[in-house]
Amino acid sequence: MFSNDKNIETVGQLIEVLRHYIGLQNEYLRLDIVDKVVRLITALLIAGVVLLLIMIILIYLSFAAAYALAPIMGHAAAFCLVAGFYILLFLLFLAFRKNWVEKPLVRFLAGMMMQ
């Protein structure tokens, strides 16, 4: 009653459709992973270039500030003042690194991976 030729053919078709579906899901998963990896690498490269440009700008601005302050306080004191500003900035960064770096980075990566 249950094992006629039509039922066997239907089960065979169902198995073929299921194999095709699993293959498509596997391919979709691979493409999704490649897409996310490419977006992550692109974001890292852009961040690296922006950071490099910001560092170059800060170096030139630091020298400009030190040389602008030199007539007022002398070269050594002007360079020490600029260095002190960077030390203060570094200490602030250490104190607030979770709010300024870790949390936004986790949100960015989670948002990218969940899309």
Short mmCIF file of C-alpha atoms in Angstrom, two decimals:
data_model
loop_
_atom_site.label_atom_id
_atom_site.label_comp_id
_atom_site.label_asym_id
_atom_site.label_seq_id
_atom_site.Cartn_x
_atom_site.Cartn_y
_atom_site.Cartn_z
CA MET A 1 0.00 0.00 0.00
CA PHE A 2 2.80 2.47 0.86
CA SER A 3 5.44 1.16 -1.53
CA ASN A 4 4.03 1.71 -4.95
CA ASP A 5 6.16 3.08 -7.80
CA LYS A 6 4.74 6.61 -7.56
CA ASN A 7 5.70 6.94 -3.88
CA ILE A 8 9.23 5.70 -4.53
CA GLU A 9 9.61 8.15 -7.44
CA THR A 10 8.30 11.02 -5.27
CA VAL A 11 10.73 10.16 -2.46
CA GLY A 12 13.59 10.03 -5.00
CA GLN A 13 12.61 13.46 -6.35
CA LEU A 14 12.39 14.81 -2.82
CA ILE A 15 15.89 13.54 -2.05
CA GLU A 16 17.27 15.16 -5.24
CA VAL A 17 15.59 18.48 -4.43
CA LEU A 18 16.94 18.28 -0.88
CA ARG A 19 20.50 17.62 -2.14
CA HIS A 20 20.21 20.57 -4.52
CA TYR A 21 18.90 22.78 -1.70
CA ILE A 22 21.76 21.77 0.62
CA GLY A 23 24.27 22.48 -2.16
CA LEU A 24 22.77 25.93 -2.73
CA GLN A 25 22.83 26.69 1.00
CA ASN A 26 26.48 25.63 1.15
CA GLU A 27 27.35 27.90 -1.78
CA TYR A 28 25.39 30.77 -0.23
CA LEU A 29 27.28 30.33 3.05
CA ARG A 30 30.65 30.41 1.25
CA LEU A 31 29.68 33.54 -0.69
CA ASP A 32 28.44 35.21 2.49
CA ILE A 33 31.72 34.47 4.27
CA VAL A 34 33.75 35.79 1.32
CA ASP A 35 31.63 38.96 1.26
CA LYS A 36 32.15 39.58 4.97
CA VAL A 37 35.89 38.91 4.81
CA VAL A 38 36.27 41.30 1.87
CA ARG A 39 34.30 44.01 3.68
CA LEU A 40 36.41 43.51 6.82
CA ILE A 41 39.70 43.70 4.91
CA THR A 42 38.49 46.80 3.05
CA ALA A 43 37.51 48.49 6.32
CA LEU A 44 40.90 47.63 7.85
CA LEU A 45 42.79 49.00 4.85
CA ILE A 46 40.78 52.22 4.81
CA ALA A 47 41.30 52.63 8.56
CA GLY A 48 45.03 52.03 8.13
CA VAL A 49 45.36 54.65 5.39
CA VAL A 50 43.33 57.18 7.38
CA LEU A 51 45.43 56.54 10.51
CA LEU A 52 48.66 56.95 8.54
CA LEU A 53 47.47 60.26 7.09
CA ILE A 54 46.32 61.49 10.50
CA MET A 55 49.72 60.59 12.00
CA ILE A 56 51.55 62.53 9.27
CA ILE A 57 49.26 65.52 9.79
CA LEU A 58 49.81 65.41 13.56
CA ILE A 59 53.58 65.29 13.15
CA TYR A 60 53.57 68.42 10.98
CA LEU A 61 51.11 70.21 13.26
CA SER A 62 53.22 69.31 16.29
CA PHE A 63 56.34 70.79 14.75
CA ALA A 64 54.37 73.87 13.69
CA ALA A 65 53.01 74.34 17.22
CA ALA A 66 56.44 73.85 18.79
CA TYR A 67 58.09 76.33 16.44
CA ALA A 68 55.23 78.80 16.96
CA LEU A 69 55.69 78.60 20.74
CA ALA A 70 59.50 78.73 20.54
CA PRO A 71 59.82 82.56 20.53
CA ILE A 72 57.65 82.77 23.64
CA MET A 73 59.15 79.98 25.76
CA GLY A 74 62.26 78.72 23.98
CA HIS A 75 62.70 75.69 21.75
CA ALA A 76 63.19 73.09 24.46
CA ALA A 77 60.20 74.21 26.53
CA ALA A 78 57.97 74.44 23.44
CA PHE A 79 58.81 70.89 22.39
CA CYS A 80 58.29 69.69 25.98
CA LEU A 81 54.89 71.39 26.07
CA VAL A 82 53.84 69.67 22.84
CA ALA A 83 55.11 66.35 24.21
CA GLY A 84 53.22 66.94 27.45
CA PHE A 85 50.04 67.49 25.45
CA TYR A 86 50.55 64.13 23.74
CA ILE A 87 51.24 62.43 27.08
CA LEU A 88 47.99 63.87 28.46
CA LEU A 89 46.15 62.71 25.32
CA PHE A 90 47.67 59.23 25.75
CA LEU A 91 46.56 59.03 29.39
CA LEU A 92 43.03 60.08 28.44
CA PHE A 93 43.02 57.43 25.73
CA LEU A 94 44.08 54.77 28.22
CA ALA A 95 41.39 55.83 30.67
CA PHE A 96 38.56 55.87 28.12
CA ARG A 97 39.73 53.16 25.69
CA LYS A 98 36.70 50.94 26.31
CA ASN A 99 34.25 53.69 25.44
CA TRP A 100 36.29 55.18 22.60
CA VAL A 101 37.70 52.05 20.95
CA GLU A 102 36.44 48.70 22.20
CA LYS A 103 32.68 49.33 22.25
CA PRO A 104 32.50 51.08 18.85
CA LEU A 105 34.74 48.41 17.32
CA VAL A 106 32.58 45.60 18.69
CA ARG A 107 29.43 47.35 17.40
CA PHE A 108 31.03 47.88 13.98
CA LEU A 109 32.19 44.28 13.64
CA ALA A 110 28.93 42.84 14.97
CA GLY A 111 26.94 45.00 12.58
CA MET A 112 29.12 43.95 9.68
CA MET A 113 28.92 40.27 10.49
CA MET A 114 25.17 40.26 11.15
CA GLN A 115 24.22 41.80 7.81
#
